[in-house]
Coordinates of C-alpha atoms in Angstrom, one line a residue:
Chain A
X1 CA 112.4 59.2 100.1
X2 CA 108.8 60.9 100.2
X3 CA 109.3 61.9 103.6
X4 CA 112.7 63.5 102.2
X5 CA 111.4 65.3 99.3
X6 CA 108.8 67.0 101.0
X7 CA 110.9 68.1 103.9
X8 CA 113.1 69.5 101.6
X9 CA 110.8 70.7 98.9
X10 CA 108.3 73.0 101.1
X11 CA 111.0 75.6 102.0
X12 CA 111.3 76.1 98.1
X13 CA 107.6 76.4 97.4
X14 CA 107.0 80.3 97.9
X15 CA 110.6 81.2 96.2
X16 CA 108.9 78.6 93.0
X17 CA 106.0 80.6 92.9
X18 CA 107.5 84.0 92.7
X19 CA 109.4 82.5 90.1
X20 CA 106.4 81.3 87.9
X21 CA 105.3 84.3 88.5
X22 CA 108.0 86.3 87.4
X23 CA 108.2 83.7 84.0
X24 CA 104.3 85.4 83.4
X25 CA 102.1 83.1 84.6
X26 CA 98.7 84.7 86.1
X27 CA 98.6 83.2 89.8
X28 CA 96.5 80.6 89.3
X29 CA 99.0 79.1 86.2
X30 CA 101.5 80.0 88.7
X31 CA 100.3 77.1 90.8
X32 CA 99.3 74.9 88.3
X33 CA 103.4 75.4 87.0
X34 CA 104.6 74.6 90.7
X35 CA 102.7 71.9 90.8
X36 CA 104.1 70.1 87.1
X37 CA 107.6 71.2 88.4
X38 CA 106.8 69.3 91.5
X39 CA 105.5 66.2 90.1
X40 CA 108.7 66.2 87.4
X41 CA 111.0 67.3 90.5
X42 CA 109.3 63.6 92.4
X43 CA 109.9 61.5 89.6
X44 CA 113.4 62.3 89.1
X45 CA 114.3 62.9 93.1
X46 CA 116.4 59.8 93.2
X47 CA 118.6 61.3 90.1
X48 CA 119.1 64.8 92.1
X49 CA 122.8 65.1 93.2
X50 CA 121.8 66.9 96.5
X51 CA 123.6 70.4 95.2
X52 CA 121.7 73.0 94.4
X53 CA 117.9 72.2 95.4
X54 CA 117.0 75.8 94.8
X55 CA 118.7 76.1 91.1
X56 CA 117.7 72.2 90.6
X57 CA 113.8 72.9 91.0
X58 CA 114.2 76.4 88.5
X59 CA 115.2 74.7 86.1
X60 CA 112.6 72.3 86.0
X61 CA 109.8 74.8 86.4
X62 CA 111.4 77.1 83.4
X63 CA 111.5 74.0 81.1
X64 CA 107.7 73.4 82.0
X65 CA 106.9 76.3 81.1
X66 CA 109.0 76.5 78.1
X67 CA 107.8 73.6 76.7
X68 CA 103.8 75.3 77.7
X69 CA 104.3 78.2 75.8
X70 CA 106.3 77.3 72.6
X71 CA 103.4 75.7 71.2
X72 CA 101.4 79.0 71.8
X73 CA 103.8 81.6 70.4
X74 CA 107.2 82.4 68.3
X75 CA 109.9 82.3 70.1
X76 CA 111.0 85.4 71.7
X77 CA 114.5 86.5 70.7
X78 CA 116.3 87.4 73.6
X79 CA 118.8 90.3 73.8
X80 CA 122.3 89.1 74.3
X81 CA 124.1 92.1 72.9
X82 CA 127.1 93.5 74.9
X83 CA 126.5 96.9 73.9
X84 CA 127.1 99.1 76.5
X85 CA 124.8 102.4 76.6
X86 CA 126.9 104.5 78.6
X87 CA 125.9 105.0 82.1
X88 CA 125.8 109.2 82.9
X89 CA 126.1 110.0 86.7
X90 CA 124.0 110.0 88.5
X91 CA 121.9 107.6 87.7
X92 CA 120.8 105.9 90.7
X93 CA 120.2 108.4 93.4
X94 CA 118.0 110.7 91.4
X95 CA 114.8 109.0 91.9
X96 CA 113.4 107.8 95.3
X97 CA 113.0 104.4 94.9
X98 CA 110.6 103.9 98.1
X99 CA 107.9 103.9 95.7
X100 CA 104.7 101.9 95.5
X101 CA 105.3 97.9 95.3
X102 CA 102.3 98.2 92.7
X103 CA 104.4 100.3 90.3
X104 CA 107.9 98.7 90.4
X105 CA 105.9 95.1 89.8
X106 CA 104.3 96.6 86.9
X107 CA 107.4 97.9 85.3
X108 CA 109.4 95.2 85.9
X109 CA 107.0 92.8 84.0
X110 CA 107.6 94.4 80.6
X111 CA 111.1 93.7 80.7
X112 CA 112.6 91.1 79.0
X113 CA 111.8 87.6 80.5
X114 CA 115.5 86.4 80.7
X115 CA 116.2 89.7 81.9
X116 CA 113.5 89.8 84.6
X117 CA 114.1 86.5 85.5
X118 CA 117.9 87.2 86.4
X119 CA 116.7 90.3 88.5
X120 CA 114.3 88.4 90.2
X121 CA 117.0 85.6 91.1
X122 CA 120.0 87.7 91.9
X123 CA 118.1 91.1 93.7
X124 CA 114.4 89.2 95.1
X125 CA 115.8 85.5 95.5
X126 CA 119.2 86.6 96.6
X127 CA 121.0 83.7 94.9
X128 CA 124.7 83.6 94.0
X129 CA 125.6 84.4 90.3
X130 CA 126.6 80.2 90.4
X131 CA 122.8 79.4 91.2
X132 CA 121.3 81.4 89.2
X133 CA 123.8 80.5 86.2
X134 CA 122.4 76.8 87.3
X135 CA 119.0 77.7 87.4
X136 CA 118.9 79.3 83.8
X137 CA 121.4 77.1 82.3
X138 CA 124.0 80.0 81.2
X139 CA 127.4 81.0 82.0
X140 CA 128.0 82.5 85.5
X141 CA 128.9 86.3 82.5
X142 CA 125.7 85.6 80.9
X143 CA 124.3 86.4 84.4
X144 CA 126.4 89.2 85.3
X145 CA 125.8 91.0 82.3
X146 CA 122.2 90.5 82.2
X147 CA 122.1 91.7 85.7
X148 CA 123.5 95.1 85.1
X149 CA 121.0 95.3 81.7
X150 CA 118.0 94.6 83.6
X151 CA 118.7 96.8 86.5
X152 CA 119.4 99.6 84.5
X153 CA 116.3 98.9 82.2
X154 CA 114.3 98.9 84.8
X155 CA 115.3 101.8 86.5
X156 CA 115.0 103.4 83.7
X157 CA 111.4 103.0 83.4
X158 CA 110.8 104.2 87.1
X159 CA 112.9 107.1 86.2
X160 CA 110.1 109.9 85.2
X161 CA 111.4 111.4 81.9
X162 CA 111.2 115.4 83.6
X163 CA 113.2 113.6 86.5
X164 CA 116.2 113.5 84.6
X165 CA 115.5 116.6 83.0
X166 CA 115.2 118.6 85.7
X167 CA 118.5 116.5 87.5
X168 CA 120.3 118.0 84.4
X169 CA 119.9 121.3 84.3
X170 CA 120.4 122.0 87.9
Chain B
X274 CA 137.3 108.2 87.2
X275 CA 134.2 106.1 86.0
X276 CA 133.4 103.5 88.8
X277 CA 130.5 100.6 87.9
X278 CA 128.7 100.5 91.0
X279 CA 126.8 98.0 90.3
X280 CA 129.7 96.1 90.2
X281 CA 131.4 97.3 92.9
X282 CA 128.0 95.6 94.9
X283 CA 128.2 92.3 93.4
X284 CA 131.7 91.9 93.9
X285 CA 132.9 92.0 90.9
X286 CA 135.6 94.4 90.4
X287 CA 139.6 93.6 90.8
X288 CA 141.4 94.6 93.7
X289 CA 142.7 97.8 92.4
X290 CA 139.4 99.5 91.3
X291 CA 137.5 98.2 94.4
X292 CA 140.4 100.4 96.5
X293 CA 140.0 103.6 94.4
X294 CA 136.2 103.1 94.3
X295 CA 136.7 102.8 98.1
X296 CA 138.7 105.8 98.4
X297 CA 136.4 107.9 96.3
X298 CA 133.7 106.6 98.4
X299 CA 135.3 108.4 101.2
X300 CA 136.2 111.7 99.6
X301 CA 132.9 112.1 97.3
X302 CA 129.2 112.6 98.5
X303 CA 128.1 112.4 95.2
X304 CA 129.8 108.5 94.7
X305 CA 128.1 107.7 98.3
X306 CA 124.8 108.8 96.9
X307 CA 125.0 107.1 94.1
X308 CA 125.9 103.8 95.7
X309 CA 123.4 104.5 98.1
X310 CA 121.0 105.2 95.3
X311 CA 121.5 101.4 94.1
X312 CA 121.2 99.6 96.9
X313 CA 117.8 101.4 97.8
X314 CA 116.7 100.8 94.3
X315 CA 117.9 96.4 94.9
X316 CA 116.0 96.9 98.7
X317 CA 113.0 98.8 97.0
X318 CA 112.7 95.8 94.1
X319 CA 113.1 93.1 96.8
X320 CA 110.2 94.6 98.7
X321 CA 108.0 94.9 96.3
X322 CA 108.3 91.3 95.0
X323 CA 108.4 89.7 98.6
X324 CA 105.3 91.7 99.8
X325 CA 103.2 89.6 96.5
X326 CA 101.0 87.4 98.3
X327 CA 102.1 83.7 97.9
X328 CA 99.2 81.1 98.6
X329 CA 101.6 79.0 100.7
X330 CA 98.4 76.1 102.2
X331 CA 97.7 75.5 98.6
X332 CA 101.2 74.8 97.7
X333 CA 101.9 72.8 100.5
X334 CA 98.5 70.7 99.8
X335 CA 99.7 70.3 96.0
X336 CA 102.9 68.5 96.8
X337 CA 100.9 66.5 99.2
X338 CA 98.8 65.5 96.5
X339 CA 101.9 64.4 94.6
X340 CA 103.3 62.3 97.1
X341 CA 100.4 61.2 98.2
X342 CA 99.9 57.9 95.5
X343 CA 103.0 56.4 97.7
X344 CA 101.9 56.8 100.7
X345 CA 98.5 55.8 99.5
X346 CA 99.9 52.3 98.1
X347 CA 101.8 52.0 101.1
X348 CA 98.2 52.3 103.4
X349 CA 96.0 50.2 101.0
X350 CA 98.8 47.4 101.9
X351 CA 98.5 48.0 105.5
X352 CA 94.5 48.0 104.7
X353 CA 94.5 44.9 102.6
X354 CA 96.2 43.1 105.5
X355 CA 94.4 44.0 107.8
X356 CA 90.9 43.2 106.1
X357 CA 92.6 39.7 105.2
X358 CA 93.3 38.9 108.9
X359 CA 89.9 40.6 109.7
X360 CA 88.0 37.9 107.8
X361 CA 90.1 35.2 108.6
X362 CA 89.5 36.0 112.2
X363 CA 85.6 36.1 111.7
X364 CA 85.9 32.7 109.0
X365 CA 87.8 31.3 112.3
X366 CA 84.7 32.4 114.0
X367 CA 82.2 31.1 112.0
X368 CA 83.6 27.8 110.8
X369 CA 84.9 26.9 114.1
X370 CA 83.3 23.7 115.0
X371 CA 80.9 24.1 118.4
X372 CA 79.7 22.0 121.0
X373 CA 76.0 22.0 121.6
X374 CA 74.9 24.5 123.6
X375 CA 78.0 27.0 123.4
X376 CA 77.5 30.4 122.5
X377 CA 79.7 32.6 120.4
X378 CA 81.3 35.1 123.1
X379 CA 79.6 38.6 123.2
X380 CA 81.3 40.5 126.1
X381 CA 83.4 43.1 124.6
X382 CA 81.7 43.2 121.5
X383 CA 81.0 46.4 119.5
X384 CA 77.1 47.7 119.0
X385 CA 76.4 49.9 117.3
X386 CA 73.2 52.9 117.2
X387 CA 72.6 54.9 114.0
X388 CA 71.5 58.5 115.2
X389 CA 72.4 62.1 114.4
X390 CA 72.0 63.1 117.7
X391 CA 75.4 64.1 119.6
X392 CA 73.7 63.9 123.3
X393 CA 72.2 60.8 122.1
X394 CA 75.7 59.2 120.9
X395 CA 77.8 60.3 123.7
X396 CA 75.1 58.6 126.1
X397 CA 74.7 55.5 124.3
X398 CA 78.7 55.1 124.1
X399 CA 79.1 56.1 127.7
X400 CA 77.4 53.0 128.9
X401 CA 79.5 50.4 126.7
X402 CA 83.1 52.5 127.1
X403 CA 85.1 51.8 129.9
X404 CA 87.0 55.0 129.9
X405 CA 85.2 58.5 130.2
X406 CA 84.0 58.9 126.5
X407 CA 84.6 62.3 125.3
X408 CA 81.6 64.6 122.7
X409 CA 82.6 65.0 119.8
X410 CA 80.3 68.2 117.7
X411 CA 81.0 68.9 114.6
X412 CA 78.6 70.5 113.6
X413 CA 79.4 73.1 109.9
X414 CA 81.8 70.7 109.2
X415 CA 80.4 67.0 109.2
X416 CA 77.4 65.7 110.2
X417 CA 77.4 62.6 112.6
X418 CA 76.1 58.9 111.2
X419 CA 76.6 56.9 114.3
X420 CA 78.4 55.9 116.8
X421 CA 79.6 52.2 117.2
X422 CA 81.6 51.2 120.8
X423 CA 82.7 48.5 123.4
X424 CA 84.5 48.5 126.0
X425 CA 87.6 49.4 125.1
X426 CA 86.9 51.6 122.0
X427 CA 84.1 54.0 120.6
X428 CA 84.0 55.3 117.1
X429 CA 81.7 58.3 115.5
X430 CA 80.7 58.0 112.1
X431 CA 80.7 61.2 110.4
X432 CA 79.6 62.1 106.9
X433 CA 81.5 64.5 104.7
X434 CA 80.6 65.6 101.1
X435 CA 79.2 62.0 100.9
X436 CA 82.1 59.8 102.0
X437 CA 82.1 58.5 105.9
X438 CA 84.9 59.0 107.6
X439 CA 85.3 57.1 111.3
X440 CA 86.9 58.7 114.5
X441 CA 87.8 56.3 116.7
X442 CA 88.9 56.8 120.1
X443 CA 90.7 54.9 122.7
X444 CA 93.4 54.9 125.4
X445 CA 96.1 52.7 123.0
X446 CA 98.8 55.6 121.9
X447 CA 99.4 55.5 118.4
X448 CA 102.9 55.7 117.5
X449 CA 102.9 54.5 114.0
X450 CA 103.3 57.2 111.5
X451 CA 104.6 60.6 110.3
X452 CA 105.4 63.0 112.5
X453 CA 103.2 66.3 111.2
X454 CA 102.6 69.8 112.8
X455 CA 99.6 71.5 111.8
X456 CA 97.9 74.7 113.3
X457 CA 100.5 74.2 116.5
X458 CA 98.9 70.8 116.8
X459 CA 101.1 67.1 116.3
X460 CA 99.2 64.5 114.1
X461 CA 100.3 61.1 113.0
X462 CA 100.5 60.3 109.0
X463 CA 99.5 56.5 108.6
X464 CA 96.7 54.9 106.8
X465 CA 94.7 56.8 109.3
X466 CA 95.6 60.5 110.6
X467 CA 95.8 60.2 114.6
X468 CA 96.5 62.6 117.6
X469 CA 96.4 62.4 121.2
X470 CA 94.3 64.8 124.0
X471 CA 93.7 64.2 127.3
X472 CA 95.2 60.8 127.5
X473 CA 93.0 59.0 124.7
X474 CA 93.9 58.8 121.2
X475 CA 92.0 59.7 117.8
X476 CA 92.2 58.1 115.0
X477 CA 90.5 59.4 111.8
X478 CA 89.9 57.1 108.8
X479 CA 87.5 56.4 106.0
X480 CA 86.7 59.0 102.9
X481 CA 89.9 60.8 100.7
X482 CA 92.8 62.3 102.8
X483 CA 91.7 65.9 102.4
X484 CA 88.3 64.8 104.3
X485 CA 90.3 63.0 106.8
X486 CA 92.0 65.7 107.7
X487 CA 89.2 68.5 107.2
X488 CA 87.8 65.8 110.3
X489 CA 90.9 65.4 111.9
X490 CA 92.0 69.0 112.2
X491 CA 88.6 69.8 113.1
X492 CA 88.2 67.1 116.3
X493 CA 91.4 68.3 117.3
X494 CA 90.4 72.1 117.6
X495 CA 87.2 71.1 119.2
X496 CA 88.9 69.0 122.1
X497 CA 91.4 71.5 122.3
X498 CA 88.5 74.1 123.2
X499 CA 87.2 71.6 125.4
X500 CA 89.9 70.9 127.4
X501 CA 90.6 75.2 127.5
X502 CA 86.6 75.0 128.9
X503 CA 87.7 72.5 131.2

């Protein structure tokens, strides 16, 4: 069983700690998160239906840190609302997105966790709309739709405010 | 005609809009750019995350440490048997009635010499070992206690942050164990950590598991440069 869980568990760790990462952790909470998912992940390995492993661990490791942080602040409300803004072409080939790593990181932490966390899954992670629906416990929609908001949130703040400007005019 | 590209990328739209959306991607530079523009925005986001440095041998040791209190339990039984046939076998010794005159047997059995010395050790086991007894310097990582051998097996004492660890080295293969790769070299995961070089195997036990295989990992670089000097 050990033997098992670890074999299987190590290709996960990085793709866990980009995750914990992505949830807000600084990187040495990062590890400490892995490392509670881990332990929680061991204890219940026997219950684990083999489907999943990617998804199964998530979960665990956003319910740690859940339950970390309610005690330390409200709630965030998270924005659910289907309103659509109204995408004017073009919108995504005005910029040239090979920009600094630094820069996109940094904008892509003020977005919305649930938000950011669905970027990071679908666009870093490369999972399925079905795993990352498993992963953050929400309908396979929910995802979809947060997809699209975050992406265009977060271009947005790349998107230099002359940028568009300028794109307009000409 | 208003195409969502970003759903056209995921998959997501029905048969008929993906063919128009298809067709205009044919007929219109501007829809190419755009959906060009996305996917180098998704390739540019990927990057960036991916190129965040992950501290992959501290992970890895961290979900050692949590499977380690199995494997521990499942050593200390292995241990505790062997210490209880260890002092039946010396009680069997000990109480075993003698007839005047007989000796208890001393070919074959270990001595021992405390020293620091490396030369010193590797003499003083060269005369009792019957094989060719190999040096073992560690010196920056673990300083050496001792060395205790006989015939058939010799053993360096090393200290490490105050816990002794033992390497013992003989001809018997080990082939009890996990199976791990570290550094492009194979160890063996028991109640001891073992590998194999130049025909004799090492066995490293004593201390905590991360000392064992601070030791472990460190004899087997050091023979590895030996045998590369050879």
């Amino acid at each position: 069983m050990r033997r098992d869980f670890e074999r299987q568990v190590s290709k996960e760790l990085n793709v866990l700690y980009r995750v914990a990462r992505r949830m807000g952790c600084k990187p040495e909470e990062a590890e400490d998160c892995v490392q509670t998912c881990l332990l929680k992940a061991f204890q219940a390995w026997e219950r684990f239906d083999g489907r999943h492993l990617r998804s199964w661990l998530i979960t665990i490791l956003r319910n740690e840190r859940l339950m970390a942080i309610r005690s330390q602040k409200p709630e965030i409300s998270l924005e659910e609302s289907n309103v659509e803004e109204g995408i004017e072409e073009p919108f995504w080939d005005e910029v040239s997105w090979k920009m600094q790593a630094e820069r996109i990181l940094e904008e892509l932490e003020h977005l919305p966790e649930n938000f950011r966390m669905t970027l990071h899954l679908c666009d870093v992670e490369q999972m399925t709309y079905e795993e990352a629906a498993k992963a953050m416990d929400v309908p396979i929609g929910t995802v979809r739709s947060r997809l699209f908001r975050a992406r265009e949130m977060l271009r947005k703040r790349l998107t230099p405010v002359g940028t568009e400007l300028s794109r307009a005019t000409t | 005609m208003k195409i969502d590209w970003q759903e056209y990328e995921d998959g997501g739209l029905d048969p008929e809009m993906k063919r128009k959306a298809d067709e205009l991607l044919k007929s219109s530079p501007k829809a190419r750019q755009e959906l060009e523009g996305l996917r180098q925005f998704r390739k540019a986001l990927r990057k960036a995350a991916l190129a965040e440095p992950v501290p992959a041998r501290s992970l890895r040791d961290r979900l050692r440490q949590i499977t380690r209190p199995a494997r521990q339990s499942a050593g200390w039984r292995w241990a505790g048997a062997a210490v209880a046939a260890c002092a039946l076998a010396v009680a069997a010794v000990v109480f075993m009635p003698r007839t005047p005159g007989q000796i208890a047997p001393s070919a074959g059995s270990p001595v021992r010499l405390a020293t620091s010395s490396v030369p010193q050790a590797h003499q003083f086991a060269s005369r009792h070992a019957s094989f060719s007894v190999p040096t073992v310097q560690l010196a920056g990582t673990a300083s050496l206690d001792g060395v205790e051998c006989c015939q058939t097996f010799v053993c360096y004492d090393f200290m490490l942050d105050g816990e002794l660890y033992h390497v013992k080295i003989n001809e018997e293969p080990c082939t009890i164990g996990e199976v791990v790769e570290r550094d492009g070299m194979q160890f063996r995961d028991a109640a001891y950590i073992a590998f194999e070089s130049d025909g004799l195997t090492y066995r490293v036990s004593g201390g905590t598991e991360e000392g064992r295989w601070i030791i472990a990992e460190a004899v087997a670089q050091e023979r590895a440069s030996a045998s590369t000097r050879a």
